[in-house]
PDB file of C-alpha atoms and ligand atoms in Angstrom:
ATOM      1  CA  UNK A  81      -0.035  -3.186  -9.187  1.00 88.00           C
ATOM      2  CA  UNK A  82       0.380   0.118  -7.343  1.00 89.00           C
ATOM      3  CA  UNK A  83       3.832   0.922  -8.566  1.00 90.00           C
ATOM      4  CA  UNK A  84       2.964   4.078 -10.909  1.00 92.00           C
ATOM      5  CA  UNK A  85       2.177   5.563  -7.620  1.00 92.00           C
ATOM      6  CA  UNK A  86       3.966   3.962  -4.619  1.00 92.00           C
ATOM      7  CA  UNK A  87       7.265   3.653  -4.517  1.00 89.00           C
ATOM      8  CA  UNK A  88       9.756   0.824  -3.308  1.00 85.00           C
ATOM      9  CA  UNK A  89      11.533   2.593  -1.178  1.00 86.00           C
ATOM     10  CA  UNK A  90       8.871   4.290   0.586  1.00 88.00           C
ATOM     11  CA  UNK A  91       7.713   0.721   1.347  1.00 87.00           C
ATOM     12  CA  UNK A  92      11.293  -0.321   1.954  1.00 84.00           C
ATOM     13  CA  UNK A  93      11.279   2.147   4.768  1.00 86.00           C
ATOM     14  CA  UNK A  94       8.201   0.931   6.094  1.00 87.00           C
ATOM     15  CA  UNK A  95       6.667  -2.046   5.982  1.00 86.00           C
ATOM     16  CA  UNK A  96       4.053  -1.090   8.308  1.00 90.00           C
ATOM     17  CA  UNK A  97       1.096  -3.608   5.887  1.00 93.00           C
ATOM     18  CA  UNK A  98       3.324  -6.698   7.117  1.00 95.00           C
ATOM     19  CA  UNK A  99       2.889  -6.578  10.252  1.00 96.00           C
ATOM     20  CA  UNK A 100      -0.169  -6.407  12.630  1.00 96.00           C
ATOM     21  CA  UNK A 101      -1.555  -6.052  16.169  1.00 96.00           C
ATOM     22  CA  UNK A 102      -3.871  -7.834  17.650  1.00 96.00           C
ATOM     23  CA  UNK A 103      -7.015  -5.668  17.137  1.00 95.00           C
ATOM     24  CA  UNK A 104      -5.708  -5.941  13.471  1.00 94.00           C
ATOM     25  CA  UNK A 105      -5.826  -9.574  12.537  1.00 96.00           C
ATOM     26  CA  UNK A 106      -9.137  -9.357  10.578  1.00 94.00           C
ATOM     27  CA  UNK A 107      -6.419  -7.459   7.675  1.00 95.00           C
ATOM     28  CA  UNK A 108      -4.295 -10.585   6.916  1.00 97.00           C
ATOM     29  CA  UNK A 109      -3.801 -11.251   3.915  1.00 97.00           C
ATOM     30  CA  UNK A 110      -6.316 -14.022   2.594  1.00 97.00           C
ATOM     31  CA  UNK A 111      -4.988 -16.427  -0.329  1.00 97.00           C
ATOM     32  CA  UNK A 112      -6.920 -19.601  -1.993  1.00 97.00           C
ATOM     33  CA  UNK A 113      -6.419 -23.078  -0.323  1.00 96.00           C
ATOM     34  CA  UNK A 114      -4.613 -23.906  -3.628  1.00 96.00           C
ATOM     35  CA  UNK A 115      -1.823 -21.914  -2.439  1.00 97.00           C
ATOM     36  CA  UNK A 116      -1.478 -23.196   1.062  1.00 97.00           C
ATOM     37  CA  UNK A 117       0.762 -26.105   0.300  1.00 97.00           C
ATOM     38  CA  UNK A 118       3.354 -23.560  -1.683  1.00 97.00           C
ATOM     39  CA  UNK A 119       3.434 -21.247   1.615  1.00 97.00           C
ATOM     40  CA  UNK A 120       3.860 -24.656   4.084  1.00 97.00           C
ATOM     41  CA  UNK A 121       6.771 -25.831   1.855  1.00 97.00           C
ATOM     42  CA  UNK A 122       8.237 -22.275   1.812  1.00 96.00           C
ATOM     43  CA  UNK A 123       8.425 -21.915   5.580  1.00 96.00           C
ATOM     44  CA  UNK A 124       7.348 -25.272   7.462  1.00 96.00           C
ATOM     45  CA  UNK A 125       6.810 -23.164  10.936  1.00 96.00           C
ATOM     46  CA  UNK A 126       4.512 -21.001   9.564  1.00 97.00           C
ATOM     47  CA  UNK A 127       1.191 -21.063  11.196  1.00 97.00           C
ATOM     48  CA  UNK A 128      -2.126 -20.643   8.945  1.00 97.00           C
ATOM     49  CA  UNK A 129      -5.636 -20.880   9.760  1.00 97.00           C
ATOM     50  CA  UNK A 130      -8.926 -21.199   6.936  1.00 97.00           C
ATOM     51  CA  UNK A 131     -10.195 -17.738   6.417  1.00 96.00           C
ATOM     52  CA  UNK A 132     -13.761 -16.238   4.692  1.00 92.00           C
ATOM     53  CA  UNK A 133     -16.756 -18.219   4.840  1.00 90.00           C
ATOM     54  CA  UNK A 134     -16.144 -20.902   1.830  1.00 91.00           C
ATOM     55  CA  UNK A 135     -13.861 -23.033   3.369  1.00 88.00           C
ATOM     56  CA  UNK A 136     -11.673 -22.403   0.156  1.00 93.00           C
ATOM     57  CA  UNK A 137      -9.413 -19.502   1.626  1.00 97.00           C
ATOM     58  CA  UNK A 138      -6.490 -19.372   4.510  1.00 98.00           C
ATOM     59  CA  UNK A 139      -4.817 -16.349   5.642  1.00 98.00           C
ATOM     60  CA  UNK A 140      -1.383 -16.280   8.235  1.00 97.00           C
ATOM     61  CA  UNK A 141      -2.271 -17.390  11.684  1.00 98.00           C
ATOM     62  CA  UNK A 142      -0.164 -14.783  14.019  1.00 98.00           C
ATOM     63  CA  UNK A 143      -2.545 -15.280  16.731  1.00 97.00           C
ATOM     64  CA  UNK A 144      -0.186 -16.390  18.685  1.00 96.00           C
ATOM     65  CA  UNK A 145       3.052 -14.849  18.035  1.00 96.00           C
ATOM     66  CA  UNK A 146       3.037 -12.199  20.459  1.00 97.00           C
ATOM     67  CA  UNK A 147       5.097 -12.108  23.710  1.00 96.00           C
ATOM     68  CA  UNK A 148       3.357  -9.487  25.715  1.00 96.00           C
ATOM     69  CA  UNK A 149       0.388  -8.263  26.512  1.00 95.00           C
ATOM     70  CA  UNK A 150       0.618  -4.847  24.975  1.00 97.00           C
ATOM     71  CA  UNK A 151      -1.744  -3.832  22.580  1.00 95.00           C
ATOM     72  CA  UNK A 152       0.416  -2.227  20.456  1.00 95.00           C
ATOM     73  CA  UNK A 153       2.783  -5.138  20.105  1.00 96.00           C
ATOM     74  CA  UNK A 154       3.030  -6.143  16.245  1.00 95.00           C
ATOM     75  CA  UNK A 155       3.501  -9.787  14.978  1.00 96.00           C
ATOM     76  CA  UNK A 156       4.875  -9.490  12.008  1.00 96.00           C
ATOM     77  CA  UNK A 157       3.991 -11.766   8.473  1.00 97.00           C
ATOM     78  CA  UNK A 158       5.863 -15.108   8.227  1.00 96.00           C
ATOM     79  CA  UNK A 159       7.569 -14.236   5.117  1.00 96.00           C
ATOM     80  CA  UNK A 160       8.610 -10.535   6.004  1.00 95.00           C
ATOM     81  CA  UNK A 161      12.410 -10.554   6.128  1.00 92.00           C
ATOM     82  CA  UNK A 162      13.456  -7.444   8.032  1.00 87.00           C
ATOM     83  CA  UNK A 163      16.018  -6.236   5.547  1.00 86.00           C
ATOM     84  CA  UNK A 164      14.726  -7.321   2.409  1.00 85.00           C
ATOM     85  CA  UNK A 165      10.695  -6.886   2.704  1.00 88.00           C
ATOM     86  CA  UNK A 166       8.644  -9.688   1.568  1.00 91.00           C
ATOM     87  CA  UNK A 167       9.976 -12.874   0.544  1.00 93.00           C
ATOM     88  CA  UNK A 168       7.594 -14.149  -1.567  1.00 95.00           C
ATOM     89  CA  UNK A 169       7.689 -14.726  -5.220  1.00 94.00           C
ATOM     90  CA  UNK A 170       5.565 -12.455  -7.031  1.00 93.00           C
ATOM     91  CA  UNK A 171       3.588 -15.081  -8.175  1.00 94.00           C
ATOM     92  CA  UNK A 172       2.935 -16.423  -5.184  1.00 95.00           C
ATOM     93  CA  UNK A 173       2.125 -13.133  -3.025  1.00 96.00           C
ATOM     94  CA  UNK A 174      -1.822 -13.019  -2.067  1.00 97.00           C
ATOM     95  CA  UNK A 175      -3.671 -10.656  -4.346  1.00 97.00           C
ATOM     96  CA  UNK A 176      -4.569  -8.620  -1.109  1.00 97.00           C
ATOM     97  CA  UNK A 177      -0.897  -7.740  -0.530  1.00 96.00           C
ATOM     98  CA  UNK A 178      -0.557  -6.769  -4.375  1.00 95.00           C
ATOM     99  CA  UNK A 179      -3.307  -4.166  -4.388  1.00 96.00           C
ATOM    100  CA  UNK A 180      -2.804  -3.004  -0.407  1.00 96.00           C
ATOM    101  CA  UNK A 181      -3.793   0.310   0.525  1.00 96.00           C
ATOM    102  CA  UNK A 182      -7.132  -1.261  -1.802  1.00 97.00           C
ATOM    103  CA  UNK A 183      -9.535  -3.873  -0.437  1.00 97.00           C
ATOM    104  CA  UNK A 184     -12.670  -4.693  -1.332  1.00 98.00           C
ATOM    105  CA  UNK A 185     -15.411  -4.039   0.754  1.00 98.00           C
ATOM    106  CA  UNK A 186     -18.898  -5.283   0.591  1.00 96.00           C
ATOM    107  CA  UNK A 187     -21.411  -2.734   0.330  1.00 94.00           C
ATOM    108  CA  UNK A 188     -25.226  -2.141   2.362  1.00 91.00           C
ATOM    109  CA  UNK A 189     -26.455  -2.867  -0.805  1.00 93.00           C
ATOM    110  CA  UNK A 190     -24.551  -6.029  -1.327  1.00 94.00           C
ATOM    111  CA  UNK A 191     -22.519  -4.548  -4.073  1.00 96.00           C
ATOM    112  CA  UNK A 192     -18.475  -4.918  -4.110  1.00 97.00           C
ATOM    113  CA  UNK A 193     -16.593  -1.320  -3.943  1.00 98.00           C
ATOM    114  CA  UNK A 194     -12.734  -0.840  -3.623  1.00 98.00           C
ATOM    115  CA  UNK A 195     -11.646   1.149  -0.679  1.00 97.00           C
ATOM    116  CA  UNK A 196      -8.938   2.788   0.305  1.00 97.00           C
ATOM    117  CA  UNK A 197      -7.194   2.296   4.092  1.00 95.00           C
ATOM    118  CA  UNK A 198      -6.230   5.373   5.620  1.00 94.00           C
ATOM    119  CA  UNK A 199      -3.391   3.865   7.256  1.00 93.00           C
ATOM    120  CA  UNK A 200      -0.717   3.449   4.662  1.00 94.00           C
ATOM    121  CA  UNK A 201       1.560   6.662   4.699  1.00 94.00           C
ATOM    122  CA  UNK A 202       2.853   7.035   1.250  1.00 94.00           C
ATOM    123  CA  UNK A 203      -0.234   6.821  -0.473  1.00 94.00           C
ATOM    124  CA  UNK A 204      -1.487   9.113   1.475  1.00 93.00           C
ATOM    125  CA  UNK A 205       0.782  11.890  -0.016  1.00 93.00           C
ATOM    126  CA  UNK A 206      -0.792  10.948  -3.199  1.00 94.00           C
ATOM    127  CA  UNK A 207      -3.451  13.299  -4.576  1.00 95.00           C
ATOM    128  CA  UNK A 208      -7.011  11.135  -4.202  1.00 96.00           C
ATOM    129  CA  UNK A 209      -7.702  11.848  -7.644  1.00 96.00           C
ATOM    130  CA  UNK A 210      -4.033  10.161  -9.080  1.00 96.00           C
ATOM    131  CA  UNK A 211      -5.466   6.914  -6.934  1.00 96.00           C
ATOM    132  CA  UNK A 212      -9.110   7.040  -8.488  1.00 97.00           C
ATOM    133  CA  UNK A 213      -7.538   7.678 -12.297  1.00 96.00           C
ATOM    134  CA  UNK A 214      -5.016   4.414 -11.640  1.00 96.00           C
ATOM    135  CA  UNK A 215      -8.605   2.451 -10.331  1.00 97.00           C
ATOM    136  CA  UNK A 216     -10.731   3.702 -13.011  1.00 96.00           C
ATOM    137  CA  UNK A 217      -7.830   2.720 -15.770  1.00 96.00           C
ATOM    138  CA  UNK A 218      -8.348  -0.707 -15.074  1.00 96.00           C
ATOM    139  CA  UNK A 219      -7.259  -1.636 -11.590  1.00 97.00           C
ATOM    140  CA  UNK A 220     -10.874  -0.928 -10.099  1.00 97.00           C
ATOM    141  CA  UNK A 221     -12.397  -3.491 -12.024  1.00 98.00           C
ATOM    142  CA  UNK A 222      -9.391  -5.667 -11.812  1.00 98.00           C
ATOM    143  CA  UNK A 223      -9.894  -6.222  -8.050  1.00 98.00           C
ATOM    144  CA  UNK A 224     -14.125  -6.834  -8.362  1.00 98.00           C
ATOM    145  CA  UNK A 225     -13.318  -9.345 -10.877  1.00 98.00           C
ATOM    146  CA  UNK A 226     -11.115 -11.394  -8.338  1.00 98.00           C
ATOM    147  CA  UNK A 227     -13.572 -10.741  -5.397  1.00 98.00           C
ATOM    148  CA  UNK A 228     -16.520 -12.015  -6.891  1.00 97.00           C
ATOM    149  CA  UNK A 229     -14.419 -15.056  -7.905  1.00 97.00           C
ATOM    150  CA  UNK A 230     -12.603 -14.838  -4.608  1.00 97.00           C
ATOM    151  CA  UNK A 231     -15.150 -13.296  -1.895  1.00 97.00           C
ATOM    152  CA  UNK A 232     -13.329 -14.329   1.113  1.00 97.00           C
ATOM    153  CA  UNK A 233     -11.168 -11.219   0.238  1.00 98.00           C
ATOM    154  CA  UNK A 234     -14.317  -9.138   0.279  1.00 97.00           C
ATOM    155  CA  UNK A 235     -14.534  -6.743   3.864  1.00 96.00           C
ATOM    156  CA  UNK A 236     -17.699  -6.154   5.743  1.00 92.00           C
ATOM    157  CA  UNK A 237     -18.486  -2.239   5.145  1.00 90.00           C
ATOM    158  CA  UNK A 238     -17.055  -0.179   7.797  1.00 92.00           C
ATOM    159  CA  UNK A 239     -15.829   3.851   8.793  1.00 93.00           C
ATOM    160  CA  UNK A 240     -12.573   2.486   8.271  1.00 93.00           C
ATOM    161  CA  UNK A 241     -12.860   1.258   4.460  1.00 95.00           C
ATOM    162  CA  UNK A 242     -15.482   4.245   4.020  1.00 94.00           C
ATOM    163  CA  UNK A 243     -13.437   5.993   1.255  1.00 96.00           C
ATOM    164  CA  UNK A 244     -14.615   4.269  -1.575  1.00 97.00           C
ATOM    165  CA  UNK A 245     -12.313   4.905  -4.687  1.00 97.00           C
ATOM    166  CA  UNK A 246     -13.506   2.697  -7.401  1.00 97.00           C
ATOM    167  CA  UNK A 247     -16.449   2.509  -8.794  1.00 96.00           C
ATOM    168  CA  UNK A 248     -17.563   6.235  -8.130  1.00 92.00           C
ATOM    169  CA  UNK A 249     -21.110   7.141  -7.905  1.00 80.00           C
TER     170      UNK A 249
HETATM  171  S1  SF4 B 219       1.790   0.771   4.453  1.00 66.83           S
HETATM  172 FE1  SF4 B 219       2.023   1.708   2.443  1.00 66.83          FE
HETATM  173  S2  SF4 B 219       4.087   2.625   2.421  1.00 66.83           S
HETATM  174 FE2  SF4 B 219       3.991   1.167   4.118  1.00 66.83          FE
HETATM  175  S3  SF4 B 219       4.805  -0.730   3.238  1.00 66.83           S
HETATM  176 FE3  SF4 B 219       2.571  -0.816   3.062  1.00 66.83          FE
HETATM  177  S4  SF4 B 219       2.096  -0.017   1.006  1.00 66.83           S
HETATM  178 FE4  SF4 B 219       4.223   0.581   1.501  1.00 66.83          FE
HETATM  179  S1  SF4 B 220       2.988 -11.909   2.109  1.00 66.83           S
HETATM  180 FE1  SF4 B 220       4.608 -10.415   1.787  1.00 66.83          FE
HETATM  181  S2  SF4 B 220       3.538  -8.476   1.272  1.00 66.83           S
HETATM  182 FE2  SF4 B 220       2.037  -9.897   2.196  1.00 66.83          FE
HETATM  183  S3  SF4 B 220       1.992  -9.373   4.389  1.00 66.83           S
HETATM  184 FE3  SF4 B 220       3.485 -11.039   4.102  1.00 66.83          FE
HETATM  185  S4  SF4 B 220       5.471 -10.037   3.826  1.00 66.83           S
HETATM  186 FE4  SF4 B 220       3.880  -8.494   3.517  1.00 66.83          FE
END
């Protein structure tokens, strides 16, 4: 959904949204319970755990997939394949990892925004105002509509997912 402005192979080369540390397992990517039994026939090992307040959402369970006690120690997705990137269908890949660098973030004033993360290195080499024209030509309102039928993707306000693209005031 990002591809006009993020390119394979910069992604290719990093992969850095697949995996996560510890202090980062809030960013997993959430999917509908519909969806779980797809992900458990894919890879039977896989741990998940429910996600979001509904009871209707489950995200990858890495919690315990880390052999030290190093902070900085990343636990990479179940279906990340070193060499190849992500191994899911496209179909099947959680809304959350299509739009990534976007999330939706609640607001104070209970209204749903789309953010961008500050962490993902290729997009930021994009000019701000080529990622605010893609989310005003459609994408913006692309990812409200799924929140508010999928909130448990929605993300508490916070300095991190302060730079609100989409909509603008
Ligand atoms: S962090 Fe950005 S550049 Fe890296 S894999 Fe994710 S989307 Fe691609
Ligand atoms: S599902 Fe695919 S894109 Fe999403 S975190 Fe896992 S490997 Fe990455």
């Amino acid at each position: 959904m990002l591809s006009s402005i993020l390119a394979k192979s910069d992604c290719a080369a990093c992969k850095f949204c697949c995996s996560f540390r510890r202090t980062s397992l809030w960013e997993t990517p959430v999917f509908p319970e519909a969806d779980l039994p797809k992900f458990q026939a894919l890879k039977p090992d896989a741990k998940f755990r429910p996600a979001g307040k509904s009871g209707k959402s489950f995200t990858f369970d890495l919690r315990n997939a880390y052999h030290t006690d190093d902070p900085s120690e990343e636990a990479a997705c179940p279906f990340l394949d070193p060499s190849r990137g992500c191994t899911l269908p496209q179909d099947l890949k959680p809304f959350e990892c299509k739009i990534w660098p976007l999330r939706a973030v609640r607001q104070k004033d209970n209204s749903i925004a789309v953010a961008l993360t500050p962490t993902c290195p290729a997009i930021n080499k994009v000019p701000l105002d080529r990622v605010r024209e893609l989310a005003a030509s459609g994408l913006g309102q692309q990812i409200l509509d799924y929140a508010t039928e999928h909130p448990d993707i929605i993300k508490e306000a916070s300095d991190f997912l302060s730079n609100i693209i989409y909509p603008l005031k």
